[in-house]
mmCIF file of C-alpha atoms in Angstrom:
data_model
loop_
_atom_site.group_PDB
_atom_site.id
_atom_site.type_symbol
_atom_site.label_atom_id
_atom_site.label_comp_id
_atom_site.label_asym_id
_atom_site.label_seq_id
_atom_site.Cartn_x
_atom_site.Cartn_y
_atom_site.Cartn_z
ATOM 1 C CA MET A 1 19.454 3.147 39.654
ATOM 2 C CA ASN A 2 20.029 6.893 39.913
ATOM 3 C CA SER A 3 21.479 7.152 36.393
ATOM 4 C CA GLY A 4 18.528 5.173 35.056
ATOM 5 C CA LYS A 5 16.070 7.430 36.877
ATOM 6 C CA LEU A 6 17.775 10.492 35.391
ATOM 7 C CA LYS A 7 17.528 8.988 31.886
ATOM 8 C CA ILE A 8 13.811 8.324 32.380
ATOM 9 C CA GLU A 9 13.226 11.866 33.629
ATOM 10 C CA TRP A 10 15.199 13.309 30.693
ATOM 11 C CA ALA A 11 13.044 11.410 28.196
ATOM 12 C CA ALA A 12 9.808 12.349 29.980
ATOM 13 C CA GLN A 13 10.296 16.070 29.356
ATOM 14 C CA TYR A 14 10.210 15.437 25.582
ATOM 15 C CA MET A 15 7.137 13.163 25.648
ATOM 16 C CA PRO A 16 4.158 15.547 25.977
ATOM 17 C CA VAL A 17 1.692 13.276 24.157
ATOM 18 C CA LEU A 18 2.325 10.353 26.478
ATOM 19 C CA ALA A 19 2.162 12.754 29.440
ATOM 20 C CA ALA A 20 -1.334 13.862 28.388
ATOM 21 C CA ILE A 21 -2.458 10.236 28.148
ATOM 22 C CA LYS A 22 -0.913 9.483 31.534
ATOM 23 C CA LYS A 23 -3.048 12.228 33.122
ATOM 24 C CA GLN A 24 -6.126 10.600 31.598
ATOM 25 C CA PHE A 25 -5.092 7.179 32.923
ATOM 26 C CA VAL A 26 -4.450 8.543 36.423
ATOM 27 C CA ARG A 27 -8.010 9.930 36.494
ATOM 28 C CA GLU A 28 -9.786 6.939 34.976
ATOM 29 C CA LYS A 29 -7.655 3.962 36.165
ATOM 30 C CA PRO A 30 -8.716 1.877 33.114
ATOM 31 C CA PHE A 31 -6.381 -1.046 33.932
ATOM 32 C CA ASP A 32 -7.358 -1.550 37.571
ATOM 33 C CA GLY A 33 -6.925 -5.211 38.478
ATOM 34 C CA MET A 34 -5.224 -6.060 35.156
ATOM 35 C CA THR A 35 -1.768 -7.551 34.642
ATOM 36 C CA ILE A 36 0.100 -6.463 31.501
ATOM 37 C CA GLY A 37 3.048 -8.485 30.175
ATOM 38 C CA MET A 38 5.592 -6.709 27.986
ATOM 39 C CA ALA A 39 8.640 -7.647 25.894
ATOM 40 C CA LEU A 40 10.127 -4.402 24.580
ATOM 41 C CA HIS A 41 13.507 -2.687 24.354
ATOM 42 C CA VAL A 42 14.059 -1.674 27.972
ATOM 43 C CA GLU A 43 15.365 1.884 27.811
ATOM 44 C CA ALA A 44 14.234 5.313 28.952
ATOM 45 C CA LYS A 45 11.394 5.912 26.484
ATOM 46 C CA THR A 46 9.947 2.471 27.157
ATOM 47 C CA ALA A 47 10.140 3.166 30.881
ATOM 48 C CA ASN A 48 7.799 6.121 30.419
ATOM 49 C CA LEU A 49 5.270 3.901 28.632
ATOM 50 C CA VAL A 50 5.517 1.388 31.480
ATOM 51 C CA SER A 51 4.942 4.060 34.122
ATOM 52 C CA THR A 52 1.960 5.373 32.110
ATOM 53 C CA LEU A 53 0.301 1.950 32.146
ATOM 54 C CA ALA A 54 1.111 1.459 35.836
ATOM 55 C CA ALA A 55 -0.384 4.881 36.582
ATOM 56 C CA GLY A 56 -3.571 3.577 34.943
ATOM 57 C CA GLY A 57 -3.825 0.847 37.552
ATOM 58 C CA ALA A 58 -1.990 -1.992 35.798
ATOM 59 C CA GLU A 59 0.499 -4.364 37.331
ATOM 60 C CA VAL A 60 3.244 -4.483 34.695
ATOM 61 C CA HIS A 61 5.774 -7.276 34.172
ATOM 62 C CA ILE A 62 8.399 -6.468 31.530
ATOM 63 C CA THR A 63 11.487 -7.976 29.960
ATOM 64 C CA GLY A 64 13.610 -7.180 26.906
ATOM 65 C CA CYS A 65 12.888 -8.138 23.304
ATOM 66 C CA ASN A 66 16.551 -8.240 22.249
ATOM 67 C CA PRO A 67 19.546 -9.571 24.205
ATOM 68 C CA LEU A 68 21.597 -6.413 23.575
ATOM 69 C CA SER A 69 19.088 -3.551 23.775
ATOM 70 C CA THR A 70 18.446 -3.331 27.531
ATOM 71 C CA GLN A 71 19.970 -0.449 29.478
ATOM 72 C CA ASP A 72 20.691 -2.021 32.861
ATOM 73 C CA ASP A 73 20.410 1.209 34.856
ATOM 74 C CA VAL A 74 16.966 1.867 33.371
ATOM 75 C CA ALA A 75 15.899 -1.717 34.131
ATOM 76 C CA GLU A 76 17.015 -1.239 37.731
ATOM 77 C CA ALA A 77 15.146 2.061 38.025
ATOM 78 C CA LEU A 78 11.990 0.458 36.602
ATOM 79 C CA SER A 79 12.116 -2.226 39.264
ATOM 80 C CA HIS A 80 11.558 0.495 41.869
ATOM 81 C CA VAL A 81 8.410 1.877 40.201
ATOM 82 C CA LYS A 82 5.226 0.901 42.039
ATOM 83 C CA ASN A 83 3.436 -2.090 40.457
ATOM 84 C CA VAL A 84 6.277 -2.684 37.965
ATOM 85 C CA HIS A 85 8.464 -5.808 37.796
ATOM 86 C CA CYS A 86 11.414 -5.810 35.367
ATOM 87 C CA TYR A 87 13.411 -8.925 34.433
ATOM 88 C CA ALA A 88 15.541 -7.557 31.576
ATOM 89 C CA LYS A 89 19.322 -7.412 31.484
ATOM 90 C CA ARG A 90 21.824 -6.546 28.788
ATOM 91 C CA ALA A 91 23.969 -9.189 27.081
ATOM 92 C CA CYS A 92 21.886 -12.096 28.350
ATOM 93 C CA THR A 93 22.267 -15.570 26.885
ATOM 94 C CA THR A 94 19.494 -17.129 24.823
ATOM 95 C CA ASP A 95 18.505 -19.270 27.812
ATOM 96 C CA GLU A 96 18.426 -16.223 30.096
ATOM 97 C CA TYR A 97 16.370 -14.316 27.516
ATOM 98 C CA TYR A 98 13.638 -16.962 27.433
ATOM 99 C CA ALA A 99 13.794 -17.497 31.193
ATOM 100 C CA ALA A 100 12.862 -13.812 31.543
ATOM 101 C CA ILE A 101 9.990 -14.330 29.065
ATOM 102 C CA ASP A 102 8.823 -17.130 31.350
ATOM 103 C CA GLN A 103 8.994 -14.820 34.371
ATOM 104 C CA VAL A 104 6.726 -12.310 32.632
ATOM 105 C CA LEU A 105 4.275 -15.055 31.732
ATOM 106 C CA ASP A 106 4.349 -16.508 35.264
ATOM 107 C CA ALA A 107 2.442 -13.344 36.236
ATOM 108 C CA LYS A 108 -0.456 -14.508 33.978
ATOM 109 C CA PRO A 109 -0.921 -11.282 31.980
ATOM 110 C CA VAL A 110 -4.314 -10.533 30.469
ATOM 111 C CA ILE A 111 -2.803 -8.120 27.910
ATOM 112 C CA THR A 112 0.498 -8.538 26.060
ATOM 113 C CA ILE A 113 2.657 -5.841 24.466
ATOM 114 C CA ASP A 114 5.311 -7.207 22.119
ATOM 115 C CA ASP A 115 8.139 -5.986 19.923
ATOM 116 C CA GLY A 116 8.883 -8.973 17.719
ATOM 117 C CA MET A 117 6.095 -11.322 18.899
ATOM 118 C CA ASP A 118 8.195 -13.435 21.278
ATOM 119 C CA LEU A 119 5.651 -13.233 24.126
ATOM 120 C CA ILE A 120 2.752 -14.239 21.903
ATOM 121 C CA HIS A 121 4.785 -16.999 20.251
ATOM 122 C CA TYR A 122 5.763 -18.387 23.648
ATOM 123 C CA ILE A 123 2.161 -18.321 24.900
ATOM 124 C CA HIS A 124 0.949 -20.199 21.818
ATOM 125 C CA THR A 125 3.732 -22.814 21.886
ATOM 126 C CA LYS A 126 5.109 -23.229 25.435
ATOM 127 C CA ARG A 127 2.502 -21.694 27.758
ATOM 128 C CA ARG A 128 -0.805 -22.601 26.152
ATOM 129 C CA ASN A 129 -2.482 -22.780 29.558
ATOM 130 C CA LEU A 130 -2.455 -18.943 29.522
ATOM 131 C CA ILE A 131 -4.328 -18.422 26.238
ATOM 132 C CA LYS A 132 -7.807 -18.291 27.758
ATOM 133 C CA LYS A 133 -6.680 -15.641 30.252
ATOM 134 C CA VAL A 134 -5.389 -13.251 27.567
ATOM 135 C CA ILE A 135 -7.853 -10.570 26.410
ATOM 136 C CA GLY A 136 -5.542 -9.486 23.590
ATOM 137 C CA GLY A 137 -2.270 -7.823 22.716
ATOM 138 C CA CYS A 138 -0.394 -5.143 20.813
ATOM 139 C CA GLU A 139 2.580 -5.585 18.472
ATOM 140 C CA GLU A 140 5.122 -2.824 17.938
ATOM 141 C CA THR A 141 7.202 -3.745 14.907
ATOM 142 C CA THR A 142 7.042 -4.940 11.292
ATOM 143 C CA THR A 143 8.775 -8.270 11.899
ATOM 144 C CA GLY A 144 6.369 -9.187 14.670
ATOM 145 C CA ILE A 145 3.375 -8.303 12.523
ATOM 146 C CA HIS A 146 4.662 -10.473 9.664
ATOM 147 C CA ARG A 147 4.878 -13.389 12.106
ATOM 148 C CA LEU A 148 1.427 -12.653 13.526
ATOM 149 C CA LYS A 149 -0.177 -12.500 10.077
ATOM 150 C CA ALA A 150 1.429 -15.835 9.215
ATOM 151 C CA MET A 151 -0.084 -17.294 12.408
ATOM 152 C CA ALA A 152 -3.475 -15.772 11.660
ATOM 153 C CA ALA A 153 -3.427 -17.088 8.073
ATOM 154 C CA GLU A 154 -2.994 -20.609 9.475
ATOM 155 C CA GLY A 155 -5.780 -20.036 12.012
ATOM 156 C CA LYS A 156 -3.368 -20.362 14.923
ATOM 157 C CA LEU A 157 -3.582 -16.889 16.487
ATOM 158 C CA GLU A 158 -6.073 -17.399 19.279
ATOM 159 C CA PHE A 159 -6.603 -13.865 20.600
ATOM 160 C CA PRO A 160 -6.819 -10.400 19.001
ATOM 161 C CA VAL A 161 -3.657 -8.367 18.457
ATOM 162 C CA VAL A 162 -3.511 -4.739 17.308
ATOM 163 C CA ALA A 163 -0.817 -4.091 14.685
ATOM 164 C CA VAL A 164 0.501 -0.843 16.157
ATOM 165 C CA ASN A 165 3.224 -0.653 13.513
ATOM 166 C CA ASP A 166 0.791 -0.633 10.586
ATOM 167 C CA THR A 167 -0.636 2.853 10.871
ATOM 168 C CA PRO A 168 0.330 6.253 9.404
ATOM 169 C CA MET A 169 1.558 7.725 12.706
ATOM 170 C CA LYS A 170 3.997 4.812 13.054
ATOM 171 C CA HIS A 171 5.090 4.564 9.430
ATOM 172 C CA PHE A 172 5.581 8.269 8.750
ATOM 173 C CA PHE A 173 7.465 9.114 11.953
ATOM 174 C CA ASP A 174 8.814 6.070 13.808
ATOM 175 C CA ASN A 175 9.861 4.135 10.706
ATOM 176 C CA VAL A 176 11.023 7.036 8.534
ATOM 177 C CA HIS A 177 12.514 9.533 10.979
ATOM 178 C CA GLY A 178 13.111 7.302 13.987
ATOM 179 C CA THR A 179 14.946 4.532 12.152
ATOM 180 C CA GLY A 180 16.627 6.963 9.770
ATOM 181 C CA GLU A 181 18.199 9.158 12.441
ATOM 182 C CA SER A 182 18.919 6.546 15.121
ATOM 183 C CA VAL A 183 20.649 4.095 12.787
ATOM 184 C CA LEU A 184 22.947 6.746 11.354
ATOM 185 C CA SER A 185 23.798 8.227 14.749
ATOM 186 C CA SER A 186 24.615 4.765 16.123
ATOM 187 C CA ILE A 187 26.839 3.881 13.157
ATOM 188 C CA MET A 188 28.687 7.191 13.391
ATOM 189 C CA ILE A 189 29.240 7.097 17.158
ATOM 190 C CA THR A 190 30.357 3.442 17.045
ATOM 191 C CA THR A 191 32.754 3.716 14.098
ATOM 192 C CA ASN A 192 33.634 7.453 14.093
ATOM 193 C CA THR A 193 33.796 7.231 10.292
ATOM 194 C CA LEU A 194 32.601 9.783 7.738
ATOM 195 C CA LEU A 195 29.416 9.194 5.752
ATOM 196 C CA ALA A 196 29.891 12.013 3.244
ATOM 197 C CA GLY A 197 31.175 10.734 -0.083
ATOM 198 C CA LYS A 198 30.767 7.060 0.855
ATOM 199 C CA TYR A 199 28.674 4.476 -0.958
ATOM 200 C CA PHE A 200 25.894 3.777 1.532
ATOM 201 C CA VAL A 201 23.876 0.640 0.704
ATOM 202 C CA VAL A 202 20.317 0.293 2.040
ATOM 203 C CA ALA A 203 18.744 -3.155 1.675
ATOM 204 C CA GLY A 204 14.991 -2.669 1.373
ATOM 205 C CA TYR A 205 12.991 0.426 0.455
ATOM 206 C CA GLY A 206 10.073 0.156 2.838
ATOM 207 C CA TYR A 207 9.335 2.980 5.279
ATOM 208 C CA CYS A 208 12.496 2.313 7.294
ATOM 209 C CA GLY A 209 14.683 2.033 4.195
ATOM 210 C CA ARG A 210 13.231 5.219 2.695
ATOM 211 C CA GLY A 211 13.935 7.205 5.827
ATOM 212 C CA LEU A 212 17.459 5.846 6.067
ATOM 213 C CA ALA A 213 18.215 6.568 2.408
ATOM 214 C CA ARG A 214 16.977 10.163 2.699
ATOM 215 C CA LYS A 215 18.901 10.868 5.908
ATOM 216 C CA ALA A 216 22.128 9.338 4.544
ATOM 217 C CA HIS A 217 21.774 11.363 1.346
ATOM 218 C CA GLY A 218 21.340 14.490 3.463
ATOM 219 C CA LEU A 219 24.722 13.762 5.072
ATOM 220 C CA GLY A 220 26.408 13.564 1.663
ATOM 221 C CA ALA A 221 26.461 9.800 1.146
ATOM 222 C CA LYS A 222 26.066 8.217 -2.287
ATOM 223 C CA VAL A 223 23.034 6.047 -1.584
ATOM 224 C CA VAL A 224 22.460 2.661 -3.225
ATOM 225 C CA VAL A 225 19.154 0.807 -2.720
ATOM 226 C CA THR A 226 18.641 -2.937 -3.194
ATOM 227 C CA GLU A 227 15.120 -4.328 -3.511
ATOM 228 C CA ILE A 228 13.081 -7.379 -4.509
ATOM 229 C CA ASP A 229 9.891 -5.391 -5.277
ATOM 230 C CA PRO A 230 9.964 -3.761 -8.746
ATOM 231 C CA ARG A 231 7.634 -0.924 -7.657
ATOM 232 C CA ARG A 232 9.741 0.028 -4.651
ATOM 233 C CA ALA A 233 12.898 -0.241 -6.747
ATOM 234 C CA LEU A 234 11.388 2.146 -9.287
ATOM 235 C CA GLU A 235 10.314 4.489 -6.489
ATOM 236 C CA ALA A 236 13.881 4.539 -5.126
ATOM 237 C CA HIS A 237 15.196 5.277 -8.619
ATOM 238 C CA MET A 238 12.790 8.196 -9.056
ATOM 239 C CA ASP A 239 13.670 9.465 -5.582
ATOM 240 C CA GLY A 240 17.195 9.912 -6.925
ATOM 241 C CA PHE A 241 18.995 6.854 -5.541
ATOM 242 C CA MET A 242 21.071 4.240 -7.354
ATOM 243 C CA VAL A 243 19.273 0.890 -7.627
ATOM 244 C CA MET A 244 21.047 -2.416 -8.163
ATOM 245 C CA SER A 245 21.206 -5.998 -6.913
ATOM 246 C CA MET A 246 23.038 -6.756 -3.669
ATOM 247 C CA GLU A 247 25.664 -8.677 -5.664
ATOM 248 C CA ASP A 248 26.490 -5.514 -7.616
ATOM 249 C CA ALA A 249 26.228 -3.278 -4.546
ATOM 250 C CA ALA A 250 28.574 -5.540 -2.563
ATOM 251 C CA ALA A 251 31.447 -4.630 -4.852
ATOM 252 C CA ILE A 252 31.140 -0.854 -4.366
ATOM 253 C CA GLY A 253 29.537 -0.365 -0.937
ATOM 254 C CA ASP A 254 31.381 1.181 1.992
ATOM 255 C CA ILE A 255 28.585 0.989 4.602
ATOM 256 C CA PHE A 256 25.625 -1.417 4.482
ATOM 257 C CA VAL A 257 22.361 -1.399 6.445
ATOM 258 C CA THR A 258 19.737 -4.123 6.069
ATOM 259 C CA THR A 259 16.089 -3.174 6.726
ATOM 260 C CA THR A 260 14.151 -6.094 5.211
ATOM 261 C CA GLY A 261 13.204 -8.328 8.148
ATOM 262 C CA ASN A 262 14.253 -11.362 6.075
ATOM 263 C CA MET A 263 17.186 -13.749 6.395
ATOM 264 C CA GLY A 264 20.401 -14.011 4.385
ATOM 265 C CA VAL A 265 20.206 -10.557 2.806
ATOM 266 C CA ILE A 266 24.006 -10.263 2.956
ATOM 267 C CA ALA A 267 25.504 -13.752 2.686
ATOM 268 C CA ALA A 268 28.543 -15.715 1.508
ATOM 269 C CA LYS A 269 28.292 -14.751 -2.177
ATOM 270 C CA HIS A 270 28.279 -11.082 -1.126
ATOM 271 C CA PHE A 271 31.076 -11.316 1.473
ATOM 272 C CA ARG A 272 33.497 -12.477 -1.223
ATOM 273 C CA LYS A 273 32.857 -9.290 -3.234
ATOM 274 C CA LEU A 274 33.079 -6.761 -0.396
ATOM 275 C CA LYS A 275 35.766 -4.092 -0.259
ATOM 276 C CA ASN A 276 38.410 -4.296 2.411
ATOM 277 C CA GLY A 277 37.037 -2.378 5.407
ATOM 278 C CA ALA A 278 33.337 -2.616 4.485
ATOM 279 C CA ILE A 279 31.009 -1.926 7.430
ATOM 280 C CA LEU A 280 27.895 -4.097 7.775
ATOM 281 C CA SER A 281 24.919 -3.404 10.042
ATOM 282 C CA ASN A 282 21.307 -4.435 10.473
ATOM 283 C CA ALA A 283 18.244 -2.340 11.325
ATOM 284 C CA GLY A 284 15.763 -5.243 11.203
ATOM 285 C CA HIS A 285 14.418 -6.809 14.379
ATOM 286 C CA PHE A 286 16.229 -10.182 14.304
ATOM 287 C CA ASN A 287 19.905 -10.894 13.684
ATOM 288 C CA VAL A 288 19.291 -13.013 10.590
ATOM 289 C CA GLU A 289 19.790 -10.499 7.787
ATOM 290 C CA ILE A 290 23.591 -10.776 7.793
ATOM 291 C CA ASP A 291 24.951 -14.354 7.801
ATOM 292 C CA ILE A 292 27.108 -13.975 10.910
ATOM 293 C CA ASP A 293 27.422 -17.763 11.334
ATOM 294 C CA TRP A 294 29.160 -18.049 7.950
ATOM 295 C CA LEU A 295 31.575 -15.290 8.850
ATOM 296 C CA ARG A 296 32.452 -16.897 12.191
ATOM 297 C CA LYS A 297 33.056 -20.266 10.574
ATOM 298 C CA ASN A 298 35.113 -18.958 7.648
ATOM 299 C CA ALA A 299 37.080 -16.026 9.045
ATOM 300 C CA ASP A 300 40.852 -16.498 9.370
ATOM 301 C CA LYS A 301 40.777 -14.244 12.409
ATOM 302 C CA ILE A 302 38.170 -12.330 14.429
ATOM 303 C CA ILE A 303 39.037 -9.061 16.158
ATOM 304 C CA GLN A 304 36.657 -7.809 18.882
ATOM 305 C CA ARG A 305 36.170 -4.108 19.481
ATOM 306 C CA ASP A 306 33.471 -2.251 21.429
ATOM 307 C CA GLY A 307 30.352 -2.906 19.369
ATOM 308 C CA ILE A 308 32.375 -4.070 16.336
ATOM 309 C CA GLU A 309 33.493 -7.523 15.200
ATOM 310 C CA THR A 310 36.120 -7.568 12.453
ATOM 311 C CA PHE A 311 36.237 -10.742 10.380
ATOM 312 C CA MET A 312 39.461 -11.276 8.408
ATOM 313 C CA LEU A 313 38.754 -13.107 5.152
ATOM 314 C CA LYS A 314 42.015 -13.878 3.316
ATOM 315 C CA GLY A 315 43.523 -10.549 4.337
ATOM 316 C CA LYS A 316 40.306 -8.559 3.817
ATOM 317 C CA ALA A 317 38.598 -6.939 6.828
ATOM 318 C CA VAL A 318 34.792 -7.072 7.090
ATOM 319 C CA HIS A 319 33.374 -5.127 10.052
ATOM 320 C CA VAL A 320 29.999 -6.112 11.559
ATOM 321 C CA LEU A 321 28.302 -3.840 14.100
ATOM 322 C CA ALA A 322 26.376 -5.041 17.175
ATOM 323 C CA GLU A 323 26.661 -8.751 16.285
ATOM 324 C CA GLY A 324 24.256 -8.116 13.417
ATOM 325 C CA ARG A 325 21.498 -7.118 15.846
ATOM 326 C CA LEU A 326 19.470 -3.888 15.800
ATOM 327 C CA VAL A 327 22.245 -1.387 15.213
ATOM 328 C CA ASN A 328 20.393 1.614 16.640
ATOM 329 C CA LEU A 329 19.918 -0.093 20.017
ATOM 330 C CA ALA A 330 22.467 -2.895 20.339
ATOM 331 C CA THR A 331 25.711 -0.928 19.936
ATOM 332 C CA PRO A 332 27.265 0.123 23.278
ATOM 333 C CA LYS A 333 26.064 3.712 22.857
ATOM 334 C CA GLY A 334 22.948 3.020 20.796
ATOM 335 C CA MET A 335 20.062 5.055 22.211
ATOM 336 C CA GLY A 336 17.295 3.904 19.871
ATOM 337 C CA HIS A 337 14.813 6.205 18.195
ATOM 338 C CA PRO A 338 14.762 9.897 19.187
ATOM 339 C CA ILE A 339 12.529 10.624 22.177
ATOM 340 C CA GLU A 340 9.961 12.734 20.316
ATOM 341 C CA VAL A 341 9.392 9.930 17.811
ATOM 342 C CA MET A 342 8.846 7.332 20.532
ATOM 343 C CA ASP A 343 6.460 9.715 22.266
ATOM 344 C CA LEU A 344 4.138 9.174 19.295
ATOM 345 C CA SER A 345 4.708 5.418 19.016
ATOM 346 C CA PHE A 346 4.225 4.775 22.708
ATOM 347 C CA ALA A 347 1.160 7.025 22.792
ATOM 348 C CA LEU A 348 -0.263 4.675 20.154
ATOM 349 C CA GLN A 349 0.735 1.693 22.297
ATOM 350 C CA ALA A 350 -0.926 3.156 25.392
ATOM 351 C CA LEU A 351 -4.190 3.944 23.601
ATOM 352 C CA CYS A 352 -4.250 0.605 21.757
ATOM 353 C CA THR A 353 -3.727 -1.166 25.088
ATOM 354 C CA LEU A 354 -6.744 0.752 26.387
ATOM 355 C CA TYR A 355 -8.688 -0.290 23.267
ATOM 356 C CA ILE A 356 -7.860 -3.964 23.887
ATOM 357 C CA ALA A 357 -8.755 -3.650 27.582
ATOM 358 C CA LYS A 358 -12.202 -2.331 26.621
ATOM 359 C CA ASN A 359 -12.928 -4.440 23.544
ATOM 360 C CA GLY A 360 -10.656 -7.497 23.524
ATOM 361 C CA LYS A 361 -13.201 -9.900 25.013
ATOM 362 C CA LYS A 362 -15.590 -9.180 22.133
ATOM 363 C CA MET A 363 -12.960 -9.652 19.410
ATOM 364 C CA LYS A 364 -11.983 -12.901 17.666
ATOM 365 C CA GLY A 365 -8.392 -14.088 17.316
ATOM 366 C CA GLY A 366 -6.546 -12.251 14.553
ATOM 367 C CA VAL A 367 -4.555 -9.171 13.600
ATOM 368 C CA TYR A 368 -6.396 -5.839 13.774
ATOM 369 C CA ASP A 369 -5.555 -2.380 12.448
ATOM 370 C CA VAL A 370 -5.185 0.545 14.819
ATOM 371 C CA PRO A 371 -8.557 2.324 14.872
ATOM 372 C CA ASN A 372 -8.325 5.507 12.805
ATOM 373 C CA GLU A 373 -9.634 7.638 15.662
ATOM 374 C CA ILE A 374 -6.685 6.561 17.851
ATOM 375 C CA ASP A 375 -4.184 7.446 15.128
ATOM 376 C CA GLU A 376 -5.815 10.870 14.657
ATOM 377 C CA GLN A 377 -6.003 11.441 18.425
ATOM 378 C CA VAL A 378 -2.237 10.988 18.742
ATOM 379 C CA ALA A 379 -1.626 13.353 15.799
ATOM 380 C CA ASN A 380 -3.924 15.991 17.311
ATOM 381 C CA LEU A 381 -2.279 15.718 20.725
ATOM 382 C CA LYS A 382 1.128 16.219 19.098
ATOM 383 C CA LEU A 383 -0.064 19.229 17.072
ATOM 384 C CA SER A 384 -1.528 20.730 20.248
ATOM 385 C CA SER A 385 1.758 20.251 22.124
ATOM 386 C CA LEU A 386 3.543 22.106 19.294
ATOM 387 C CA GLY A 387 1.013 24.936 19.266
ATOM 388 C CA LEU A 388 0.034 24.160 15.674
ATOM 389 C CA SER A 389 -3.459 24.470 14.208
ATOM 390 C CA ILE A 390 -5.018 22.948 11.115
ATOM 391 C CA ASP A 391 -8.131 23.594 9.010
ATOM 392 C CA SER A 392 -11.404 21.690 9.160
ATOM 393 C CA LEU A 393 -14.013 21.015 6.490
ATOM 394 C CA SER A 394 -17.168 23.113 6.309
ATOM 395 C CA LYS A 395 -20.567 21.393 6.002
ATOM 396 C CA GLU A 396 -20.549 22.158 2.288
ATOM 397 C CA GLN A 397 -17.074 20.699 1.847
ATOM 398 C CA LYS A 398 -18.000 17.536 3.738
ATOM 399 C CA LYS A 399 -21.099 17.131 1.575
ATOM 400 C CA TYR A 400 -19.102 17.744 -1.621
ATOM 401 C CA SER A 401 -16.379 15.249 -0.669
ATOM 402 C CA CYS A 402 -18.996 12.528 -0.116
ATOM 403 C CA SER A 403 -21.158 13.228 -3.176
ATOM 404 C CA TRP A 404 -21.179 11.494 -6.541
ATOM 405 C CA ASP A 405 -23.618 13.607 -8.544
ATOM 406 C CA ILE A 406 -21.744 16.914 -8.798
ATOM 407 C CA GLY A 407 -19.919 17.023 -12.113
ATOM 408 C CA THR A 408 -18.023 19.587 -14.090
#
């Protein structure tokens, strides 16, 4: 517990935005009498979000959202925080993972906070008796939002959920800088290999893929982007990266990272073309982007190392990191996004949770954008913590920007 407490304290000193919100919550106690259920990556930054919500009067029940991303010492430390109950553990089985989800839901939360939508999915399929008790929820990541929008399109999402991921403060910082830096640091510390001069293949050129491509290029890698969207492919080309299909990239790539959120991005037809010693990793939420099942069934031999599985395919070694799970969190020394980035993301989570607490009962089931004023509030709090100032529009400028009758 002591090492977990020290990790939480270390993170807290680099989270000034969340600290400012925590002071507000301590004064106002906006969650008094409310139970909040959470399924997030249980590590030090998350712990500071949990303590912020608890300081606002909530009783918080939390478990992990990935079998390999929990830091056990942090989970233990969280269990000793007043009004917090933590059920997460690292390297749990699938049955243990969902048993912990059940434990969170046994507390009958009125607000859910998800990273990947497992809590909400479970409520709508296995624990439907809880639906009427839930005011609403928040979703942290792209994959979860895709699932939620699919539910909403079918009319099956029965309470409001704020898409915390889909806002500028999340895209520009968490997705670009957070994913970009944490994925590369995890790959380097796990493999101890050089990036400079290597062919570094990024599958997907969304916000996460863009950040990863830029960071890898900055370290001297020769970056290749694969895409299914012609506009994003063209953007990657004009940003200075090589663009090709995964089949072509498979033959030249040294290190691969998938960022698409879809299944089978690197599959059997690609494995056969890989170089000996190719390193494969995934930065998407679920472990479906690399076809690990095919590798396990077809490998002549599997060699286990710390955070690395080597699959021997007719004398050729293919290395997969973190069992194909989130590489920035699921490797043995993966620490997730840098603290300062998660300060912004979890500030959004805290304020969106407050928004749901105040407004959820009046909202219909569906997926909702983060209110613009919340996004701007987080940006202003961060600028203030950095001692930075910005300009504001004069009355004349505001009038001009909203007019239509002023011409040349």
